[in-house]
Amino acid sequence: MEPSTDQPGTSHSTTNPISDGSGENNGQFECNICLDTAKDAVISYCGHLFCWPCLHQWLETKPNRQECPVCKAGIGKDKVVPLYGRGSTNNQDPREKLPPRPQAQRPEAENRNPGFPGLNFGDGSFQMSFGIGAFPFGFFGTLFNINDGRPRPPPFGGAQYQDEQMLSRVFLWVAVILMFWLFFL
Amino acid sequence: MAGCFVQKRIQKEILTLKNSPPPGMKLCDDSLSSPGQFMVEVKGAEGTLFAGEEFKLLFKFGQSYPFDSPQVTFVGNQIPVHPHVYSNGHICLSILTEDWSPALSAESVCLSIISMLSSCSEKKRPPDNAFYIRTCSKNPKNTKWWFHDDKV
Ligand SMILES: [Zn+2]
Ligand SMILES: [Zn+2]
């Protein structure tokens, strides 16, 4: 019996905060994004270590704001240096073997609701009034979190229809006044 | 594969919070049963308006964590009365939305929230509290915050 050694699983097994077997380096060589030992490591000019796939995904997430996740210094594909450890079998630049680039996306803008009831003027001469007239509707839409389908236009001749006709005329006049203001200021 | 990456990182954060929690925060062990979320108990710092008070923060992690911020809210009966904390537990803090960085973690979010509480000079709700809690989405990440200035 050797009670002093070999007691796996007892409570005093380790004091290492990351005890998954690879944690003996105290986090010095861990990627700042996945918190794992950096693979295909690159280092930024500001000195912060990342896996290239991790950093690449972050740069893709924020294409307009290329900042180091740790210190917010400028960062980019041309502002990192690949690290090659001894005996690593492939010394290919990690930046060349990119993870498959996600396709560019063009998500729909929020609150893009086609057609506002009561704002169809019938002729094309008042294109501009749509943009202006639509503003208060869009505003109220976001204010009350109405993002789904808008109610159908009310039946012709009802009281609500009259109201909306009135509203649309008001917006039309607002648009006309705005146009005059724009042209003759 | 993406899911495994997320789980691995969350597990690492859980381990760190469990084994070496910074002062003033404690992982709630009973909150670990559901994957993708956990709760942390934070204490108001000594010498501040919230000294002696304890609050629970619920962290929910989505599939694109850590590239996307976690959803963080105060839960339970104790919601701190603070100009950036709504009475439904939603928190107006820029690192939880537009200033999020994947180098941040649950631990650093807790630290920011503790320091946000510490810098408070008057216990009051945000001015738009009543309106906000009536109209907001359940997920604070759906809110388009405009950030109050930093001096509380
Ligand atoms: Zn990584
Ligand atoms: Zn940096």
PDB file of C-alpha atoms and ligand atoms in Angstrom, chain A residues 44 46-48 68 70-73, ligand 2:
ATOM      1  CA  SER A  44      -0.581  40.845 -33.552  1.00  0.00           C
ATOM      2  CA  CYS A  46       0.372  44.703 -30.240  1.00  0.00           C
ATOM      3  CA  GLY A  47       1.622  41.354 -28.952  1.00  0.00           C
ATOM      4  CA  HIS A  48      -1.582  39.389 -28.561  1.00  0.00           C
ATOM      5  CA  CYS A  68      -7.492  43.608 -31.524  1.00  0.00           C
ATOM      6  CA  VAL A  70      -7.727  42.373 -26.280  1.00  0.00           C
ATOM      7  CA  CYS A  71      -6.436  45.936 -26.558  1.00  0.00           C
ATOM      8  CA  LYS A  72      -8.424  47.461 -29.466  1.00  0.00           C
ATOM      9  CA  ALA A  73      -5.279  48.318 -31.425  1.00  0.00           C
TER      10      ALA A  73
HETATM   11 ZN    ZN C   2      -3.752  43.763 -28.867  1.00  0.00          ZN
END
